[in-house]
PDB file of C-alpha atoms in Angstrom:
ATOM      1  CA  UNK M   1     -13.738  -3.981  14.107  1.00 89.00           C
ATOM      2  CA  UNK M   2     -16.343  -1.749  15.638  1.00 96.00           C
ATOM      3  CA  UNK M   3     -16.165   2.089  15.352  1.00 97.00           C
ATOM      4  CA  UNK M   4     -17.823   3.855  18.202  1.00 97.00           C
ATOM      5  CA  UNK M   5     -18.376   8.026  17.799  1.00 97.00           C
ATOM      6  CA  UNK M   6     -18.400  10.387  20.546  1.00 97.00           C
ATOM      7  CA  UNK M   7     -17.019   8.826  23.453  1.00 98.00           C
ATOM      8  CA  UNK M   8     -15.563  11.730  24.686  1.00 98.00           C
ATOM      9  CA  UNK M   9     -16.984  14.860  24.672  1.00 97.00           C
ATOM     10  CA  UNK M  10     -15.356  17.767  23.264  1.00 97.00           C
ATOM     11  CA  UNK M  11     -14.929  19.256  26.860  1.00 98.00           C
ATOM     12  CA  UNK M  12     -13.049  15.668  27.990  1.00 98.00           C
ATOM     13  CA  UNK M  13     -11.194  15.818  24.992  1.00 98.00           C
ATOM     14  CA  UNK M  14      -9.419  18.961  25.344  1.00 97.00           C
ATOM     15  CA  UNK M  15      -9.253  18.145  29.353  1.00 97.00           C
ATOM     16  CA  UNK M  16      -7.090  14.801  28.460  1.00 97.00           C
ATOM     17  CA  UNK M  17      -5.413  16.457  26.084  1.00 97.00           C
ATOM     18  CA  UNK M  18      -4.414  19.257  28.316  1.00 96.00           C
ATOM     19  CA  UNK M  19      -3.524  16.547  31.140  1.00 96.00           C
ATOM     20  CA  UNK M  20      -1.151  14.560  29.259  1.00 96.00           C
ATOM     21  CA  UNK M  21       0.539  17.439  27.374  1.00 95.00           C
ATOM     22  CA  UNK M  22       2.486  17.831  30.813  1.00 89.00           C
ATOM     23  CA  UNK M  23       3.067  14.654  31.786  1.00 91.00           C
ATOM     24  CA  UNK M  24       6.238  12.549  31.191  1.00 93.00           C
ATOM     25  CA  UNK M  25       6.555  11.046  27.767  1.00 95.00           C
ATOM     26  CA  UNK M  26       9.588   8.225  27.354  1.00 94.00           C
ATOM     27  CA  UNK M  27      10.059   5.894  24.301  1.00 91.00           C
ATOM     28  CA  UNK M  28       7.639   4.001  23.223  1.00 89.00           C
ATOM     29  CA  UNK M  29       9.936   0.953  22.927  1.00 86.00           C
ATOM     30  CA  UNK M  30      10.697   1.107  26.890  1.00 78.00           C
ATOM     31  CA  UNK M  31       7.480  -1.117  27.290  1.00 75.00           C
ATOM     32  CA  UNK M  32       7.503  -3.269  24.262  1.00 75.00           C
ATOM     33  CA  UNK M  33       8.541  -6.739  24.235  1.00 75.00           C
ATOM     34  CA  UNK M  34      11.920  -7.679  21.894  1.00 79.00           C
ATOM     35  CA  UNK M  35       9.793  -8.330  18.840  1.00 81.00           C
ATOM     36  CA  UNK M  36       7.877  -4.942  18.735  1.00 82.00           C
ATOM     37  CA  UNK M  37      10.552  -3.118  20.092  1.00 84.00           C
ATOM     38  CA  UNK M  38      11.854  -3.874  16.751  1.00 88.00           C
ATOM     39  CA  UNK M  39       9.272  -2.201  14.891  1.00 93.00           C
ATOM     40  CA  UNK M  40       7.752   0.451  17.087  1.00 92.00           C
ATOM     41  CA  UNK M  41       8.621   4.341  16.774  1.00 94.00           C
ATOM     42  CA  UNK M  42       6.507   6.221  19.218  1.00 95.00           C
ATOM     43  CA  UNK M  43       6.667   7.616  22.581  1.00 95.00           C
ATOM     44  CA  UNK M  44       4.238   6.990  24.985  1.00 96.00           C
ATOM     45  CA  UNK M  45       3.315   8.492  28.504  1.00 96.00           C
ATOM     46  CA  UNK M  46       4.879   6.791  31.677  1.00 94.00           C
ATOM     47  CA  UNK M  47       2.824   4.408  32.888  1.00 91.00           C
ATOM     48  CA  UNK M  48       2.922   6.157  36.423  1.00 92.00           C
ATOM     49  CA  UNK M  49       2.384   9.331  35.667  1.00 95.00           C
ATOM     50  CA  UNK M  50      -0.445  10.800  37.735  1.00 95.00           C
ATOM     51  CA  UNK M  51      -1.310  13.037  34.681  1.00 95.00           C
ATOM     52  CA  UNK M  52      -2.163   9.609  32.611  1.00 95.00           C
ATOM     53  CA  UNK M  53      -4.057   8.247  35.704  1.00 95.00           C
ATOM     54  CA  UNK M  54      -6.851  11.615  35.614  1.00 96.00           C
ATOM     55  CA  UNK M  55      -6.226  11.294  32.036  1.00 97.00           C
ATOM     56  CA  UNK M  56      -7.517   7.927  31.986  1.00 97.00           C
ATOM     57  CA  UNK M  57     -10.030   8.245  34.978  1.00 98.00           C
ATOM     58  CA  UNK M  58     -11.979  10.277  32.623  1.00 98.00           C
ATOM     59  CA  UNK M  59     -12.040   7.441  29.628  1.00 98.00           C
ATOM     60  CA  UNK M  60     -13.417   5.403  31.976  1.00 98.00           C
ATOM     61  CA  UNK M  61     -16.016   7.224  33.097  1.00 98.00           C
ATOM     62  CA  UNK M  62     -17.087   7.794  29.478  1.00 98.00           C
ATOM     63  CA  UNK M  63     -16.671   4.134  28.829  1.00 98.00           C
ATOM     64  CA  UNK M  64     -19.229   3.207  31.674  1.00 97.00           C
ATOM     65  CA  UNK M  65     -21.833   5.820  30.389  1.00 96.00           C
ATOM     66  CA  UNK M  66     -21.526   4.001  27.003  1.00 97.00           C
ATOM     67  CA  UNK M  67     -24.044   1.628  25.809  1.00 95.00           C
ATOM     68  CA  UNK M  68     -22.645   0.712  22.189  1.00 97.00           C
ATOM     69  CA  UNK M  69     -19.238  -0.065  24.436  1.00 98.00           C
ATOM     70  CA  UNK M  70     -21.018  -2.089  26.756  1.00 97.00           C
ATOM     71  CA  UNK M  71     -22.955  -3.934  24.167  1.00 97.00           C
ATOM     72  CA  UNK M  72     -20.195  -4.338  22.038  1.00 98.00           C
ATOM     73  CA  UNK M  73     -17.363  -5.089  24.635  1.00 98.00           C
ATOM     74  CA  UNK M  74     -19.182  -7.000  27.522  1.00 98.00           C
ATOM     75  CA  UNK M  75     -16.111  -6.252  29.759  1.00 97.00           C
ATOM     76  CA  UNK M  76     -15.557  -8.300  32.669  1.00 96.00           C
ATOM     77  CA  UNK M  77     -12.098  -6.240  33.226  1.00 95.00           C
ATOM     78  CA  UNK M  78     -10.671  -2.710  31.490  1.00 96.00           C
ATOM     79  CA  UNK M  79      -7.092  -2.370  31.679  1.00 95.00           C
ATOM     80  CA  UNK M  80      -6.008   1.249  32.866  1.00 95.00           C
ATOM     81  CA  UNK M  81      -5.610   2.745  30.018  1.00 97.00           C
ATOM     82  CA  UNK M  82      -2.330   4.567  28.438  1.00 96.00           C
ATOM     83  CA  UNK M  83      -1.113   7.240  25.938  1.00 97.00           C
ATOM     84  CA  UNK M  84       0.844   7.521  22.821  1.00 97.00           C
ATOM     85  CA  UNK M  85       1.928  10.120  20.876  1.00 97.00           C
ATOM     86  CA  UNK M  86       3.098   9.860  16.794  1.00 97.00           C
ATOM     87  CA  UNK M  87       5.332  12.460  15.520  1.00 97.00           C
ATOM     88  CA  UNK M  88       6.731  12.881  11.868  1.00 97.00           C
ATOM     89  CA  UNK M  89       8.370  10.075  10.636  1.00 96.00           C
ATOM     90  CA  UNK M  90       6.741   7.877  13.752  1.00 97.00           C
ATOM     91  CA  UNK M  91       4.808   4.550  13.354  1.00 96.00           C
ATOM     92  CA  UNK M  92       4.625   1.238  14.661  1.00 95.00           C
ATOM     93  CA  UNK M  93       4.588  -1.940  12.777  1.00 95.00           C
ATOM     94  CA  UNK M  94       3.341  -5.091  11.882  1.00 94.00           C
ATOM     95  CA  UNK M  95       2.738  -6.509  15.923  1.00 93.00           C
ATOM     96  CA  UNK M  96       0.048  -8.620  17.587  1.00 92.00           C
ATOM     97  CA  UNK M  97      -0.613  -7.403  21.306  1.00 91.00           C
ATOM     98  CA  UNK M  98      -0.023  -9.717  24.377  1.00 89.00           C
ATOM     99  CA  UNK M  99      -2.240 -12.687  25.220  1.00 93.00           C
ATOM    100  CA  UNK M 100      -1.910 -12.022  29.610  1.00 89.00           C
ATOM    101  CA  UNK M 101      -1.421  -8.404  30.958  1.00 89.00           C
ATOM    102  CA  UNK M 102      -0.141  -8.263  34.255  1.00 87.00           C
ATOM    103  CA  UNK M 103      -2.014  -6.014  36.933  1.00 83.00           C
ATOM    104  CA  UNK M 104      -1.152  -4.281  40.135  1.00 75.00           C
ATOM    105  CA  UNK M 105      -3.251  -6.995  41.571  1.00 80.00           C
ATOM    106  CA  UNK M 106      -3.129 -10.632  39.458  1.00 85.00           C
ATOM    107  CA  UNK M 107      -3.602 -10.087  35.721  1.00 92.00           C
ATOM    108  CA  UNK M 108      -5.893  -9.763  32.862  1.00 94.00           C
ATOM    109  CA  UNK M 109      -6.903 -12.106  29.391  1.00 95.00           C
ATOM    110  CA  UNK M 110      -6.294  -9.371  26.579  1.00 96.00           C
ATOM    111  CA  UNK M 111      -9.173 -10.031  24.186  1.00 96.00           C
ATOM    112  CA  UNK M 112     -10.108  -6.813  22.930  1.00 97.00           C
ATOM    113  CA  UNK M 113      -8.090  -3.744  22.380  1.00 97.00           C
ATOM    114  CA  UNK M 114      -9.271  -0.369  21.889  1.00 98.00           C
ATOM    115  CA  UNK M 115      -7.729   2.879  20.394  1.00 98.00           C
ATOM    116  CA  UNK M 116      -9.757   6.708  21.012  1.00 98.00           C
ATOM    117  CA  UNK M 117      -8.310   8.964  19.148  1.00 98.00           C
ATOM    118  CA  UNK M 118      -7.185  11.902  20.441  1.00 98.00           C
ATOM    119  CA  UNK M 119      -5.782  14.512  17.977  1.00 98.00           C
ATOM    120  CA  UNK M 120      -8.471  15.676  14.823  1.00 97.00           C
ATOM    121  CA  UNK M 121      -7.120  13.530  12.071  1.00 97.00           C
ATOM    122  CA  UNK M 122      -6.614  16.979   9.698  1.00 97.00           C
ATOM    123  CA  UNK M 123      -3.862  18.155  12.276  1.00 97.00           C
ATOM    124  CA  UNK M 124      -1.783  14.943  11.312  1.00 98.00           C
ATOM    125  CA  UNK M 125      -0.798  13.347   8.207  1.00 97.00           C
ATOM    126  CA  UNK M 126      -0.558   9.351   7.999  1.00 97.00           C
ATOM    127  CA  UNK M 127      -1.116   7.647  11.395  1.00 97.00           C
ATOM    128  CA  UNK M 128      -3.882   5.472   9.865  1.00 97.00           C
ATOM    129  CA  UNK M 129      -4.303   2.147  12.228  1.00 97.00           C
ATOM    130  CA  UNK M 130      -4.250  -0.916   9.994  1.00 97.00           C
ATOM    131  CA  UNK M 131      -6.216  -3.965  11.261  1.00 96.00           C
ATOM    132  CA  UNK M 132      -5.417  -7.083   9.010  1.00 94.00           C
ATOM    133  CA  UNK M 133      -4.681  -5.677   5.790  1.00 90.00           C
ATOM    134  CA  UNK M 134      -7.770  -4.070   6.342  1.00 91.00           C
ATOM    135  CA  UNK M 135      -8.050  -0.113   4.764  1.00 94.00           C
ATOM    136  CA  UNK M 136      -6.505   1.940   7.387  1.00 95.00           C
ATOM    137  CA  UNK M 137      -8.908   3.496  10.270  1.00 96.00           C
ATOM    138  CA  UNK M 138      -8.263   7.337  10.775  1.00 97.00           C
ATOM    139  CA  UNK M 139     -10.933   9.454  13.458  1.00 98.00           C
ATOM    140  CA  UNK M 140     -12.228  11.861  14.391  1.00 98.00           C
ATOM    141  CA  UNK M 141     -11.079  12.844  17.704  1.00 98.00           C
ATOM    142  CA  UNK M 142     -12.956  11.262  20.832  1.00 98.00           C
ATOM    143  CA  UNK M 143     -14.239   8.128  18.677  1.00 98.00           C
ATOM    144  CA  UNK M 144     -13.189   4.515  19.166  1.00 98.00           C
ATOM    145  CA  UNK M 145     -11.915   1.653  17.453  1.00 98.00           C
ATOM    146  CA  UNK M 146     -12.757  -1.582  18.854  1.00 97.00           C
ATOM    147  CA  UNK M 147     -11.073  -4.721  17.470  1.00 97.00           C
ATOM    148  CA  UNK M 148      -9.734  -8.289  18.481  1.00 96.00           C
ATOM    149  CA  UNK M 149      -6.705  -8.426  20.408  1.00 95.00           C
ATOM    150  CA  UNK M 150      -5.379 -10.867  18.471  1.00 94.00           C
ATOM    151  CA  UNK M 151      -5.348  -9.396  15.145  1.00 96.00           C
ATOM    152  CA  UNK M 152      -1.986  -8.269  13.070  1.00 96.00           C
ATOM    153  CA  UNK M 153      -2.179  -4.077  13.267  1.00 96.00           C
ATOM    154  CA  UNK M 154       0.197  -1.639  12.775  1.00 96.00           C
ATOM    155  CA  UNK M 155      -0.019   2.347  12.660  1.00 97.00           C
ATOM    156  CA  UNK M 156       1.402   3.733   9.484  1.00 97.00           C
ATOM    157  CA  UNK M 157       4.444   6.586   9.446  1.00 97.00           C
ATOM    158  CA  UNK M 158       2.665  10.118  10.575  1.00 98.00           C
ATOM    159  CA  UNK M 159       4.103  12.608   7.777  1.00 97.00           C
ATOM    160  CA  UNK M 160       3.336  15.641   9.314  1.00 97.00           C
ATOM    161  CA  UNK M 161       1.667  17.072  13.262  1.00 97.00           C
ATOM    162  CA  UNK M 162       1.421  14.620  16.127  1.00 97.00           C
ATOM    163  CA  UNK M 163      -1.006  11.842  16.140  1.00 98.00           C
ATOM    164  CA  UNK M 164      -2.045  10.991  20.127  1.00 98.00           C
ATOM    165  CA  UNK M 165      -4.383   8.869  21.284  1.00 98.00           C
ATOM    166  CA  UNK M 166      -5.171   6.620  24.240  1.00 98.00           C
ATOM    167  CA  UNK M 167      -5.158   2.817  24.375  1.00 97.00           C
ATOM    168  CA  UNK M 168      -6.425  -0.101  26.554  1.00 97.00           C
ATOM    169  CA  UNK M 169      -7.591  -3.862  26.342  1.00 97.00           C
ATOM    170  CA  UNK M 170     -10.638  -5.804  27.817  1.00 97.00           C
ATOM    171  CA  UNK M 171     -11.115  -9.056  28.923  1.00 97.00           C
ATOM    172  CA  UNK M 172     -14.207  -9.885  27.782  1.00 97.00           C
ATOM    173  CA  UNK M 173     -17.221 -12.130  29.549  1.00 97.00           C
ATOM    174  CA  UNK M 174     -17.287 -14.024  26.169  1.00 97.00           C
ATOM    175  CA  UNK M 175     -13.879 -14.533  24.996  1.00 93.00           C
ATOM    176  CA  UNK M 176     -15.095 -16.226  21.705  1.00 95.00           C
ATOM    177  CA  UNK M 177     -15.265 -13.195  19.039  1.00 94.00           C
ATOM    178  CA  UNK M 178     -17.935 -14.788  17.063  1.00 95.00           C
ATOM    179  CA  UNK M 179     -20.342 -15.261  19.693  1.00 97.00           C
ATOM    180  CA  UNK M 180     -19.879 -11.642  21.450  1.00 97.00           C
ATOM    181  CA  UNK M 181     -20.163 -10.559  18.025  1.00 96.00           C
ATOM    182  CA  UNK M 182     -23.835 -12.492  17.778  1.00 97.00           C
ATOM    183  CA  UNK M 183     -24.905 -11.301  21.096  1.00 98.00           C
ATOM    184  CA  UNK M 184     -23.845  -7.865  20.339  1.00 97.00           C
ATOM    185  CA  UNK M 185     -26.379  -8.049  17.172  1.00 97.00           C
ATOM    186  CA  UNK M 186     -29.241  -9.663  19.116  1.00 97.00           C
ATOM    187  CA  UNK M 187     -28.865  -6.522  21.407  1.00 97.00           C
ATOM    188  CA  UNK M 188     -28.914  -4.161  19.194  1.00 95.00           C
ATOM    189  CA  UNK M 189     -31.739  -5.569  17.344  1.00 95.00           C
ATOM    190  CA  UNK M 190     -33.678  -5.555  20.692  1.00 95.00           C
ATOM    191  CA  UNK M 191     -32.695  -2.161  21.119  1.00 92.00           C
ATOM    192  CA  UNK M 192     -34.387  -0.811  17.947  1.00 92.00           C
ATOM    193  CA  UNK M 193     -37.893  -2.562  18.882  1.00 91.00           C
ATOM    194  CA  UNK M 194     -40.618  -1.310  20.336  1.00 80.00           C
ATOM    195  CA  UNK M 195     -40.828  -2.557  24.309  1.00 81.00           C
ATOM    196  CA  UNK M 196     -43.548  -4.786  26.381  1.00 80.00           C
ATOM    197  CA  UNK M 197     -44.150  -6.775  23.525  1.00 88.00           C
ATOM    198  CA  UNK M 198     -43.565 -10.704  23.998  1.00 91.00           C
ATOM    199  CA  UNK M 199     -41.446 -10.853  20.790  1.00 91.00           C
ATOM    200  CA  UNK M 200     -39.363  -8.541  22.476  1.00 93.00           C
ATOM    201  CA  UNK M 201     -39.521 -10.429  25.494  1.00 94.00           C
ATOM    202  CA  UNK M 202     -38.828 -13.553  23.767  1.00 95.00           C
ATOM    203  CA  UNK M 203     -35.213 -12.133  22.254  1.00 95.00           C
ATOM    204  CA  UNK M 204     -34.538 -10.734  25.433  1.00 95.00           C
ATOM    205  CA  UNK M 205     -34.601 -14.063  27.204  1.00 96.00           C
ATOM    206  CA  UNK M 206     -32.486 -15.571  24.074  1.00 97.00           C
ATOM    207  CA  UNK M 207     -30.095 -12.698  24.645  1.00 97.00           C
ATOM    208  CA  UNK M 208     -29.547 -13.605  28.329  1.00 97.00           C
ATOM    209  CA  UNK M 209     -29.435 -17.174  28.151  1.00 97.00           C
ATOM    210  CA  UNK M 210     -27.050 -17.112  26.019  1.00 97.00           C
ATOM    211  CA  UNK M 211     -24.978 -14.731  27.854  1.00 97.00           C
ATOM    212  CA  UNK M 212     -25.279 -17.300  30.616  1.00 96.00           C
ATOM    213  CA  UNK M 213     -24.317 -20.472  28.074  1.00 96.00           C
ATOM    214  CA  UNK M 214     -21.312 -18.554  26.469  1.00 96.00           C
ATOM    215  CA  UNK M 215     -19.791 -16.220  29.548  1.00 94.00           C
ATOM    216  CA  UNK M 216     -16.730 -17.373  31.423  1.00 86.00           C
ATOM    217  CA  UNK M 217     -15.844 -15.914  34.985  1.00 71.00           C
TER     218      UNK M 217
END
């Protein structure tokens, strides 16, 4: 799991937010599969609604001006992404997300997903997101949770406000988690150096080469 601060500004957040308040929210179970639909209590904006689509034009543009993101994430594809909202008594449970999304135009390899909190966690009560058995994540409005697709999560009953927040998967150059996670930690270290110098040049050709050895198209 990798938290990322500050994706959106404050200005974007209360734009999205202001976007999706008036768009058209259904049941969250309309677009789960028979398993989750089980086990999820949300609602969650219509895929089509043009609200969602501005909504989640300007995630993306904050995503592309990220560098921890594109470190982190090394996306070779970002799914449009979507909204949910949490009220009291609300959660989803114990689910693993897809392996294939399907696209306008083919379809995707889900091996990342990626929650940004919407809503400042004191307006809300519960609506931690549980990775694992791991302690439940709760932030701040406009950070970002990164974490494997593939993992068990859930989002625990909200017991009082509305928890919303956005969502979306990548399909990563590097589908292998441990070695995205190694690259990701080669970059940063490069990152925190001083530049011009040949050690720096050295990791920096070990960083790419192994990009090359471990990407898939």
């Amino acid at each position: 799991m990798l938290e990322i601060t500050g994706v959106l500004t404050p200005a974007e957040i209360a734009e999205v937010r202001t976007l999706i308040a008036g768009g058209q929210w259904v049941d969250g179970r309309a677009t789960a599969g028979p398993l989750s639909a089980a086990v999820k209590r949300n609602r969650q904006l219509d895929e089509d609604d043009p609200a969602g689509r501005r909504a989640g034009a300007i995630i993306l543009d904050a995503l592309a001006r990220s560098g921890v993101f594109a470190s982190a994430a090394l996306a070779a594809q970002i799914a449009p992404p979507l909204f949910n909202r949490y009220g009291r008594g609300e959660g989803y449970g114990d689910h693993v997300d897809n392996a294939i999304r399907p696209l306008l135009r083919g379809r995707m390899r889900l091996d990342l997903s990626a929650t940004l909190f919407l809503t400042p966690p004191e307006e809300y009560g519960g609506g931690e997101l549980v990775i694992d058995g791991a302690p439940g994540v709760k932030l701040a409005a406009g950070d970002l949770l990164l974490y494997p697709a593939g993992s068990v999560h859930r989002v625990e009953p909200v017991t009082f406000g509305e928890r919303e927040a956005a969502f979306f998967w990548v399909q990563s150059l590097v589908r292998d988690h441990a070695a995205r996670a190694m690259l990701f930690a080669l970059d940063r270290t490069i990152q925190s150096l001083a530049t011009g110098t040949p050690q720096v040049v050295e990791l920096t050709a070990l960083y790419h080469n192994l990009l090359r050895r471990w990407s898939t198209p």
